[in-house]
Short mmCIF file of C-alpha atoms and ligand atoms in Angstrom, two decimals:
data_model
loop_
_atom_site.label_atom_id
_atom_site.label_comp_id
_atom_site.label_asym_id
_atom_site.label_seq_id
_atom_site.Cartn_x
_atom_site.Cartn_y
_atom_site.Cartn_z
CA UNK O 4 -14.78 7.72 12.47
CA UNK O 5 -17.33 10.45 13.90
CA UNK O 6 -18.98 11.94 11.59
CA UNK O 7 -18.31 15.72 11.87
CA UNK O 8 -14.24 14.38 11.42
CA UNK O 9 -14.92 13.22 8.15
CA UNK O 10 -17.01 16.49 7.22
CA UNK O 11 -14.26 18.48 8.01
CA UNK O 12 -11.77 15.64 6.09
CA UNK O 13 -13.68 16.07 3.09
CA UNK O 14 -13.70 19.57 3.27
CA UNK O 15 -9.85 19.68 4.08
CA UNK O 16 -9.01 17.25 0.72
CA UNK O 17 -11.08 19.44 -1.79
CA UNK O 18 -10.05 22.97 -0.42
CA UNK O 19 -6.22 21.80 0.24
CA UNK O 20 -6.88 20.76 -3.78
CA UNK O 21 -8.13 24.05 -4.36
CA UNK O 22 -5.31 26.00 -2.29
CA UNK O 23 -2.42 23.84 -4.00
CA UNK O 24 -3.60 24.83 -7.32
CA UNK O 25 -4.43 28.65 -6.86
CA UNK O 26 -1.45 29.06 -4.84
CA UNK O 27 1.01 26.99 -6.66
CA UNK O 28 -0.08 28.45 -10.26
CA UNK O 29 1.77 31.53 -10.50
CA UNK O 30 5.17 29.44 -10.22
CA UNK O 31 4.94 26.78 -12.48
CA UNK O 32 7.65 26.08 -14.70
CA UNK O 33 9.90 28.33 -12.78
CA UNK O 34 13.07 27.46 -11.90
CA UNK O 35 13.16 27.78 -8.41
CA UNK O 36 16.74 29.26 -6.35
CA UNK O 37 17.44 29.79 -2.76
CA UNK O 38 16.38 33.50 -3.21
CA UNK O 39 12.71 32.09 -4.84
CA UNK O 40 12.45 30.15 -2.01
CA UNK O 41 13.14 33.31 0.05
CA UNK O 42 10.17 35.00 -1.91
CA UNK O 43 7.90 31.95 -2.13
CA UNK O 44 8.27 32.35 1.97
CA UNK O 45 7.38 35.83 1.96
CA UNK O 46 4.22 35.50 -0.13
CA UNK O 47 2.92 32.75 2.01
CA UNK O 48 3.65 35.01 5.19
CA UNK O 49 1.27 37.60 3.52
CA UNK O 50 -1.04 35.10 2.53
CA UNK O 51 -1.89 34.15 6.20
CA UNK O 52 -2.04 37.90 6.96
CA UNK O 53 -6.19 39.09 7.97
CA UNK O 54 -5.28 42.49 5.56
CA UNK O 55 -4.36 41.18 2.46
CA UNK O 56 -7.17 42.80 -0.33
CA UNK O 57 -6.41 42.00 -4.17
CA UNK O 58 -8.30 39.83 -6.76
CA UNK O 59 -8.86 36.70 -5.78
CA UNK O 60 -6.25 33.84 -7.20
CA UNK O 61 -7.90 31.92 -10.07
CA UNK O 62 -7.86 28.08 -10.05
CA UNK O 63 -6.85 26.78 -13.40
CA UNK O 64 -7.87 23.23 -15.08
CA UNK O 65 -6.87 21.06 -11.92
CA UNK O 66 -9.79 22.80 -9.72
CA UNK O 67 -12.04 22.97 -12.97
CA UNK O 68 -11.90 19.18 -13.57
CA UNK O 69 -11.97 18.57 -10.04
CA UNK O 70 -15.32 20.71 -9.79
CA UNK O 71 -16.94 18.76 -12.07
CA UNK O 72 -16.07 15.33 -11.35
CA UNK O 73 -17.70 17.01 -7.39
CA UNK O 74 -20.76 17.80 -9.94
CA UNK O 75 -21.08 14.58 -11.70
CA UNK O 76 -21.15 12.36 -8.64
CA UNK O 77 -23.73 14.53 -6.69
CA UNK O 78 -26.28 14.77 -9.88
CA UNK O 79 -25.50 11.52 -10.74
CA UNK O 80 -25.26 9.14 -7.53
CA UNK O 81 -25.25 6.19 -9.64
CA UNK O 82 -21.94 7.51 -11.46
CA UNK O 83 -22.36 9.08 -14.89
CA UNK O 84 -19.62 8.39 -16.54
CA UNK O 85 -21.28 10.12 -19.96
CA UNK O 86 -22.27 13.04 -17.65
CA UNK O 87 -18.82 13.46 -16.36
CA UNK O 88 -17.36 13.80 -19.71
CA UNK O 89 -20.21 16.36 -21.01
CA UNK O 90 -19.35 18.24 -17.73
CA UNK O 91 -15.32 18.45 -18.43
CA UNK O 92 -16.25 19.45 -21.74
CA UNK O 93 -18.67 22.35 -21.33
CA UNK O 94 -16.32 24.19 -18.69
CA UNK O 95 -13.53 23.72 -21.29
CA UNK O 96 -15.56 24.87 -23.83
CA UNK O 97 -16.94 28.02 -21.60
CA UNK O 98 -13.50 28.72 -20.20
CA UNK O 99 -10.83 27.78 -22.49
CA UNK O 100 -8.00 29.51 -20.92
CA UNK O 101 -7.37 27.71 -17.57
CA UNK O 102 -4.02 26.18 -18.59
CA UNK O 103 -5.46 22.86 -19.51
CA UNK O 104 -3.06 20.39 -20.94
CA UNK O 105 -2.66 20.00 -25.08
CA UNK O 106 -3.79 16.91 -25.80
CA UNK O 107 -7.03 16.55 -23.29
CA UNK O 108 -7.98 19.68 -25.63
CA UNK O 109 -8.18 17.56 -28.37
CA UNK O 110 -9.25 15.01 -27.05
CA UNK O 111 -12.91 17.32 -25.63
CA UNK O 112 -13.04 18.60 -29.16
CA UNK O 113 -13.20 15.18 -30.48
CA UNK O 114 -16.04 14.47 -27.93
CA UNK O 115 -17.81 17.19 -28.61
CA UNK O 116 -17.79 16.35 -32.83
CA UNK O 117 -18.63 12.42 -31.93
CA UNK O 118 -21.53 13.69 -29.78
CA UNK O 119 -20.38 11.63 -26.95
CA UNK O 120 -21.44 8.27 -28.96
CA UNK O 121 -18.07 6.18 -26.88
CA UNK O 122 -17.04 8.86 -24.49
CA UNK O 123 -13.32 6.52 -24.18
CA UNK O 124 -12.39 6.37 -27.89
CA UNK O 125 -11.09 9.95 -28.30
CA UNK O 126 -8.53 9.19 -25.52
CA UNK O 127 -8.09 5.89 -26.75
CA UNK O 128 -6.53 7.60 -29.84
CA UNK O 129 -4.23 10.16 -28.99
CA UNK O 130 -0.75 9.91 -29.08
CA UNK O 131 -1.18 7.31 -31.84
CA UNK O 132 -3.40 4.88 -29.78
CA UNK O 133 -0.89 4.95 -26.87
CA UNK O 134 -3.12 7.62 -25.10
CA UNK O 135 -2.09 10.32 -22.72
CA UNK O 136 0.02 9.52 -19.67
CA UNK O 137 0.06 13.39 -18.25
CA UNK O 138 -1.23 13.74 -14.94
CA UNK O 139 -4.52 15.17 -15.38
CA UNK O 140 -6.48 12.37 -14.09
CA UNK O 141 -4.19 12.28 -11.02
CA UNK O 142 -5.04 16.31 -10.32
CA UNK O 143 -8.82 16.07 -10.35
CA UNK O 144 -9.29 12.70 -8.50
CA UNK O 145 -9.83 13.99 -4.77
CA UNK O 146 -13.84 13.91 -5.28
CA UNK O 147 -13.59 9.86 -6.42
CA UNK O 148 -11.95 9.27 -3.15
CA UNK O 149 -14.07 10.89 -0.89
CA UNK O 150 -16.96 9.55 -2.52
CA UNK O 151 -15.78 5.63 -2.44
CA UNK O 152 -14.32 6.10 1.11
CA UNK O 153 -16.34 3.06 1.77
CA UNK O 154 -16.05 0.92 -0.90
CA UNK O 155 -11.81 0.26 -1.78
CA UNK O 156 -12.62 -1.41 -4.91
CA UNK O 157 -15.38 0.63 -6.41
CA UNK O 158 -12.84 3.08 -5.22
CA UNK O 159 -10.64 1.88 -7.67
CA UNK O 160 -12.68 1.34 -10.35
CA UNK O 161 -14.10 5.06 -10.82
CA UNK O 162 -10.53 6.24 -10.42
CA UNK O 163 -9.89 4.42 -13.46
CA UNK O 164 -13.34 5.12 -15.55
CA UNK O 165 -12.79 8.92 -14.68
CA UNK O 166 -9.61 8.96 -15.42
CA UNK O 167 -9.87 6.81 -18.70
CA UNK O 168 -12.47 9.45 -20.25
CA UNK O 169 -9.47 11.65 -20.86
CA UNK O 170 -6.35 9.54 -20.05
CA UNK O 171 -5.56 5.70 -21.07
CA UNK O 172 -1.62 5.17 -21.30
CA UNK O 173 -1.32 2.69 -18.32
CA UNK O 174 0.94 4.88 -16.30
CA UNK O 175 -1.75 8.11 -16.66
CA UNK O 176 -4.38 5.83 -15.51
CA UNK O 177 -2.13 3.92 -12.43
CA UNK O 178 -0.79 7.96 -11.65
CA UNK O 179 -4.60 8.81 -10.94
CA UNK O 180 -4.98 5.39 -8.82
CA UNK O 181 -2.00 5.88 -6.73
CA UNK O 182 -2.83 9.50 -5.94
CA UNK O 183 -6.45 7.95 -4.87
CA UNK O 184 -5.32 5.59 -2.94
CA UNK O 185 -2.64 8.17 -0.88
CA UNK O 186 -5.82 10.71 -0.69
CA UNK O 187 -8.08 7.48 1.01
CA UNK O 188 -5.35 6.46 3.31
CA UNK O 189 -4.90 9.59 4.67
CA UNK O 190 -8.89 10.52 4.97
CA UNK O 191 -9.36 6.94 6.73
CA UNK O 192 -6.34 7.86 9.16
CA UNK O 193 -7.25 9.58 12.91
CA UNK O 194 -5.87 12.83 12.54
CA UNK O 195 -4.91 12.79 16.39
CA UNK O 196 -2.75 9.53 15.46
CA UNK O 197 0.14 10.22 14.00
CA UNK O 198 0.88 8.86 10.47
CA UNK O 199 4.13 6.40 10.39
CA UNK O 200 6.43 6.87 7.56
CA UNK O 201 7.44 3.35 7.86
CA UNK O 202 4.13 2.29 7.16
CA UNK O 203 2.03 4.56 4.88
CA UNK O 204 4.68 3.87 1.97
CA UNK O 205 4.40 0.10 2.86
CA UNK O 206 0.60 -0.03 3.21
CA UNK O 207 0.53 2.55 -0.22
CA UNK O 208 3.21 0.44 -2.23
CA UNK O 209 1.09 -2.87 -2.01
CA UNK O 210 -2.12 -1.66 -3.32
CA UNK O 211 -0.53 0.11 -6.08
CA UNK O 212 1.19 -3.16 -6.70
CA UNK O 213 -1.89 -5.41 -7.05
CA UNK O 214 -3.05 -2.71 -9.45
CA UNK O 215 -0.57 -3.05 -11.61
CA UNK O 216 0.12 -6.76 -11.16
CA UNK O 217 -3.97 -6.52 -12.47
CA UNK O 218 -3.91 -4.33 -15.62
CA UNK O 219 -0.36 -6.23 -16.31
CA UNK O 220 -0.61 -6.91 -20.56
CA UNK O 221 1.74 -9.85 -19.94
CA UNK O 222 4.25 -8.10 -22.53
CA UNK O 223 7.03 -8.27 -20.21
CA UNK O 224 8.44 -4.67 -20.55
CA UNK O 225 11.35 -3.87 -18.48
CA UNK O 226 9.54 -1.82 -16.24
CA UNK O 227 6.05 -3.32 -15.32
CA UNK O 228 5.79 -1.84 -12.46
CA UNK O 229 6.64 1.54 -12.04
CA UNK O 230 4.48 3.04 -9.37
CA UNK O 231 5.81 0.43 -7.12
CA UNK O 232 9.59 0.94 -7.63
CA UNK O 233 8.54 5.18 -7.47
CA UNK O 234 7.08 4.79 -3.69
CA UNK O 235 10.00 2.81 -2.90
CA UNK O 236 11.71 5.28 -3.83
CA UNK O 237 9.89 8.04 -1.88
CA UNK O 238 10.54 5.56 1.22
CA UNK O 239 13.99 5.88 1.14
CA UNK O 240 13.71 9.64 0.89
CA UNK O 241 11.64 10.25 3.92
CA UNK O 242 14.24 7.90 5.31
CA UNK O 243 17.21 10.23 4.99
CA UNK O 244 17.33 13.65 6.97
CA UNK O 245 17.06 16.71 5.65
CA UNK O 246 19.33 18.59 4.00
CA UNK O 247 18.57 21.11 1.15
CA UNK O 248 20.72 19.11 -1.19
CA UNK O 249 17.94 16.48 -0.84
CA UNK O 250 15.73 18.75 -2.79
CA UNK O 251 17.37 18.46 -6.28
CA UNK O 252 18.09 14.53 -5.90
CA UNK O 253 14.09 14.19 -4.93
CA UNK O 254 13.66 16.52 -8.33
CA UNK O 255 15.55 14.35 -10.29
CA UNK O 256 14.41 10.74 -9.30
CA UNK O 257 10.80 11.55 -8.50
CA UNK O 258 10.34 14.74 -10.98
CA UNK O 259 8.37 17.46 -10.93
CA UNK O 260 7.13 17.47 -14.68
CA UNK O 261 3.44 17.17 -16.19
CA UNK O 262 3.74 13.55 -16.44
CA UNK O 263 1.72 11.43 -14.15
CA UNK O 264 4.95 9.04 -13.20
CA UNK O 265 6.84 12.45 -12.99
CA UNK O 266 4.68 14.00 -10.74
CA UNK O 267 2.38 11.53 -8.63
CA UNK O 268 5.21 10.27 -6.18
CA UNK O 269 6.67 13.81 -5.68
CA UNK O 270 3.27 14.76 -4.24
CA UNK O 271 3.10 12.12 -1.64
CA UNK O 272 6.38 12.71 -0.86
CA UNK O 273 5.85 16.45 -0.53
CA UNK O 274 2.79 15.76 2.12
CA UNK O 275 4.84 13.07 4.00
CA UNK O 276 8.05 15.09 4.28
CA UNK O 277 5.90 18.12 5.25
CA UNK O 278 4.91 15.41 8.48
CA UNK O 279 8.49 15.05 9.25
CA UNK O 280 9.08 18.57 10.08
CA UNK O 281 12.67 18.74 8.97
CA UNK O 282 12.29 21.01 6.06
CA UNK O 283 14.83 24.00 7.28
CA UNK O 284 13.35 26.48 3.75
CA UNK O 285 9.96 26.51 4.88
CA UNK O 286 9.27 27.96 8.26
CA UNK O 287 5.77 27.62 9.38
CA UNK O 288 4.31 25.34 12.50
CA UNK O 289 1.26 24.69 10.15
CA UNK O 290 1.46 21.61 8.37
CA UNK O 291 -0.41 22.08 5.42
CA UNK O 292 1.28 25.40 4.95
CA UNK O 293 4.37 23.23 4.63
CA UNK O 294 3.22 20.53 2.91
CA UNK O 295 2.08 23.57 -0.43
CA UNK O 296 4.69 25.82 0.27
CA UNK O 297 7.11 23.23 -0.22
CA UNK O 298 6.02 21.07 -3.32
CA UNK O 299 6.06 24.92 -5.01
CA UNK O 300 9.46 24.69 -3.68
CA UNK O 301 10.20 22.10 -5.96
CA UNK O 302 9.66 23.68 -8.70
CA UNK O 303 7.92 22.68 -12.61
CA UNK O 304 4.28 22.15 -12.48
CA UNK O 305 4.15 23.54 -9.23
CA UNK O 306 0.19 24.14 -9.43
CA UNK O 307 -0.55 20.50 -10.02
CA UNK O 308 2.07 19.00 -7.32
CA UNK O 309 0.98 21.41 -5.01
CA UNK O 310 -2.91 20.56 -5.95
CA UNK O 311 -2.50 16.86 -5.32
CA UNK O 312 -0.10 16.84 -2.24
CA UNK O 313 -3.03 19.57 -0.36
CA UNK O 314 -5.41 17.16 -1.58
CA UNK O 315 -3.93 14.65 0.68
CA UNK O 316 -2.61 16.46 3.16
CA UNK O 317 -6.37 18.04 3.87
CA UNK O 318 -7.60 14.65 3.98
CA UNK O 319 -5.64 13.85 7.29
CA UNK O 320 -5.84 16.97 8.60
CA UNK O 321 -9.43 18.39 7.97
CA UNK O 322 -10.15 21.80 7.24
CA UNK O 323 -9.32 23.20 10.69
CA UNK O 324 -5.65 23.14 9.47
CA UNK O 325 -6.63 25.49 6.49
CA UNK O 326 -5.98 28.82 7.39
CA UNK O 327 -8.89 30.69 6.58
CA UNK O 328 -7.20 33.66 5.23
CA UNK O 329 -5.30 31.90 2.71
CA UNK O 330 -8.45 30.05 1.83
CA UNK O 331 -9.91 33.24 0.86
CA UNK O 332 -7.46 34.32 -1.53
CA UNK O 333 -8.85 31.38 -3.53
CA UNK O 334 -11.41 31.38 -5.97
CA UNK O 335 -14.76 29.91 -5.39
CA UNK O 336 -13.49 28.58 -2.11
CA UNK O 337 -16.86 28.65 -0.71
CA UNK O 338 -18.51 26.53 -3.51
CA UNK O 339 -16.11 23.68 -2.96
CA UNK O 340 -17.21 23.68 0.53
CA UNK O 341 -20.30 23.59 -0.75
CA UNK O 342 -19.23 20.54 -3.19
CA UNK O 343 -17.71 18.90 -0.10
CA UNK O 344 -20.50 19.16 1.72
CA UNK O 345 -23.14 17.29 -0.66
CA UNK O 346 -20.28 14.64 -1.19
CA UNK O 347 -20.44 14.41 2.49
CA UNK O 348 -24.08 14.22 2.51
CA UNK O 349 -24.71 11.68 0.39
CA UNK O 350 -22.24 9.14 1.85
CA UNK O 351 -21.75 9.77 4.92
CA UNK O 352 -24.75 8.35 7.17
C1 RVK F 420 -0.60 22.84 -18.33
C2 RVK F 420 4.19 11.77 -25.30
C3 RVK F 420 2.83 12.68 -23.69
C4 RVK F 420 2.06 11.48 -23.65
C5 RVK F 420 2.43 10.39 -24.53
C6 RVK F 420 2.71 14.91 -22.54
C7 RVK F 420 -1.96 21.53 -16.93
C8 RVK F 420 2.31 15.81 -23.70
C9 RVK F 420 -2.27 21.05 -15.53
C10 RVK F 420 0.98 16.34 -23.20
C11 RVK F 420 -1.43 19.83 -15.37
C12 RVK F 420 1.30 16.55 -21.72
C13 RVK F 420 -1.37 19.26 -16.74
C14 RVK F 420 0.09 16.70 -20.80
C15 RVK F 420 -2.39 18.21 -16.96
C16 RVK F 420 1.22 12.88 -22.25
N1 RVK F 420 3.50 10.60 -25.33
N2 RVK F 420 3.89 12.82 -24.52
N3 RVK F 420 1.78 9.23 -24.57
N4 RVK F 420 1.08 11.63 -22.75
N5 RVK F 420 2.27 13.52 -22.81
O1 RVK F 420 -2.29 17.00 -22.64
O2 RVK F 420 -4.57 16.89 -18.45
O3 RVK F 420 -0.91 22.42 -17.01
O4 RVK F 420 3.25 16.82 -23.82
O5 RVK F 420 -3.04 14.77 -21.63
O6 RVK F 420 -2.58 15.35 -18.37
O7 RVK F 420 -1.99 22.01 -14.53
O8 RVK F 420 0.55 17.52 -23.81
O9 RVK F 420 -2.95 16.91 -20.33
O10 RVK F 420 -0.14 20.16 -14.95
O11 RVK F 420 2.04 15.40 -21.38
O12 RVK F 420 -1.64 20.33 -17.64
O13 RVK F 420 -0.84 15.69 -21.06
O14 RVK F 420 -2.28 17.80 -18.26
P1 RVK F 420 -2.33 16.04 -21.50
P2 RVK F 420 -3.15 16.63 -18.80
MG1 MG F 421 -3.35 23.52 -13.99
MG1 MG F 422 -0.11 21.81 -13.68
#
C-alpha cells in the first residue's frame, strides 16, 4: 500500500480513537430514547459546523492509555513493556480524574508500592487471582496495531503483553486481541475497495479462533470460545436489514457494558453496520460520522464503544474522512497526529 495511504490510515485509527472517546463521553451510561437520539443528531450537526467556539472536549482514560502506549513504542522501539507500565502509571497518578476504571486503579497503586519489580503480578491478583476482564486493554490498543502492521504475530503478542500489564482474565486479554485484529484488517484493507460483510466477520472470526484455541487451559468450560461465537453473532446482525428494533436485540446479545466480551463485538459491529448505510437514526453521508454517532446511539459506555469502533473505522478510511471541525473540538488532537506520525515514521519505510 503507498505510503502516504497508510500515513493518513494511521492518522485516521488514532484520531477516530480520540473522536470516539471525547465525543462519546458525555453520554455514557445514559439510557438512550428516540428523543436522545434526536439530540445526539443535533449535537453532531453542530459539531461539523466551522462556528462552533467552547472548551475543547476532554478525552478521558481510553485516549490517556492510548497516548502512552503511542509514547512507549516510539521511545522504546524495542517494546518496553516496564516503560509502558511506568507511563500508564504516571498519567494516572498526574491526572487521576479521567474516568479510569476501579480496579486498574488498584492495580497502578500496587505498581507504584512494588516499584515495578514484576510489572504483571498486580493484575495477576485482582479479582482474587482471576484478574480483570473490563475492556481497558481493548480501548487503548489502536497504537499496537499500527505499529505491528507488518508483523501478524508479533502483532499478537504485544496486544497481549500490553494488555496483560493491567488486564489478565482470558476474555480481557482475547477482548484487546480481537479489537487488534478488526483495527489491522481494516488498516491493511484499500480504502477505494469496498469491505465485504460476508468476509471481514469470516476472515476476523478465524484468527480470533486460533487465539483462543492457543491460550485454551484444557479445562473444558462450557464456553471456550467466546469471541468466536460473539462475531458470529455480529454476522448474522449485519445480515438482517435495518430496522430500529434491531438496536435493542444488538444491545442485548452483544452489550454495551464495560466488559471486554460486552463491549468488543458491539464495536465492530457498530463500524460494519455504519458500512451498510441502512441506519435510518443517523443521517449523515460521512461514514465515520455514522459509524460514532451511532455506537453512542447504543447507549452504556458509550465513550469506550465509540473509541474502539472510530479506531477501526479510521483505519479503513484515513483521516480524510475526519471532519476537521469535529476533530477540533477534541483535546490534544494535534499531538496524536503528532503520535501517529512517529508511529508512521518508524515503520513505515
Ligand atoms: C469508567 C468481576 C469485573 C472483573 C472480574 C468489572 C472507563 C469491575 C473506560 C471493574 C472504560 C470493571 C472502562 C472495569 C475501562 C472486570 N470480576 N467484575 N474478574 N473484571 N470487572 O477496573 O480499564 O470508564 O466492575 O479493570 O477495564 O472508559 O471495575 O477497568 O469504559 O469491570 O472504564 O474493569 O475499564 P477495570 P478497565
Ligand atoms: Mg473512558
Ligand atoms: Mg468507557
Amino acid at each position: 500500500m503507498d505510503t502516504n495511504v497508510l500515513k493518513s490510515k494511521f492518522r485516521g485509527s488514532l484520531l477516530g480513537s480520540l473522536l470516539g472517546d471525547c465525543l462519546g463521553s458525555p453520554f455514557e451510561g445514559e439510557p438512550i430514547t428516540a428523543g436522545e437520539k434526536i439530540v445526539i443528531q443535533r449535537y453532531f450537526d453542530k459539531l461539523e459546523s466551522p462556528d462552533l467556539k467552547g472548551p475543547v472536549r476532554s478525552y478521558t482514560d481510553d485516549t490517556a492509555m492510548m497516548k502512552s502506549i503511542a509514547q512507549s513504542l516510539i521511545a522504546k522501539p524495542e517494546i518496553d513493556y516496564k516503560h509502558m507500565a511506568k507511563l500508564f502509571v504516571k498519567d494516572y497518578f498526574l491526572e487521576p480524574h479521567r474516568g479510569y476504571g476501579p480496579n486498574v486503579v488498584d492495580v497502578f497503586s500496587k505498581l507504584r508500592k512494588s516499584k515495578f519489580d514484576d510489572i504483571y503480578r498486580p493484575a495477576r491478583e485482582q479479582f482474587n487471582g482471576k484478574g480483570s476482564f473490563g475492556n481497558g486493554g481493548a480501548m487503548r490498543i489502536a497504537p499496537i496495531a499500527l505499529y505491528f502492521y507488518n508483523d501478524y504475530n508479533l502483532m499478537v503478542e504485544a496486544a497481549k503483553k500490553s494488555t496483560e500489564i493491567t488486564h489478565t482474565n482470558s476474555l480481557g486479554v482475547h477482548g484487546a486481541v480481537l479489537q487488534c485484529i478488526a483495527i489491522h484488517k481494516a488498516l491493511l484493507t484499500d480504502p477505494k475497495e469496498e469491505i465485504k460483510f460476508d468476509q471481514f466477520c469470516p476472515e476476523i472470526t478465524k484468527k480470533i479462533k486460533l487465539v483462543e484455541q492457543e491460550d485454551d487451559d484444557g479445562l473444558e468450560l462450557d464456553d471456550d470460545h467466546p469471541y468466536e461465537d460473539k462475531v458470529k453473532f455480529v454476522q448474522h446482525f449485519l445480515q438482517t436489514n435495518y430496522h430500529e428494533e434491531l438496536d435493542e436485540e444488538v444491545c442485548q446479545n452483544l452489550g454495551t457494558s464495560i466488559l471486554a466480551y460486552d463491549s468488543v463485538p458491539t464495536a465492530i459491529y457498530c463500524f460494519l453496520r455504519a458500512l451498510k448505510n441502512d441506519i435510518e437514526t443517523v443521517k449523515t453521508d460521512n461514514i465515520f460520522r455514522r459509524t460514532i454517532q451511532y455506537a453512542i446511539t447504543l447507549g452504556g459506555d458509550t465513550d469506550t464503544i465509540a473509541c474502539m469502533a472510530g479506531a477501526i473505522a479510521g483505519a479503513y478510511l484515513g483521516e480524510e474522512a475526519i471532519n476537521v471541525n469535529m476533530a477540533k473540538q477534541c483535546e490534544s488532537y494535534k499531538e496524536i497526529i503528532e503520535l501517529a506520525d512517529q508511529l508512521h515514521a518508524l515503520v513505515v519505510k
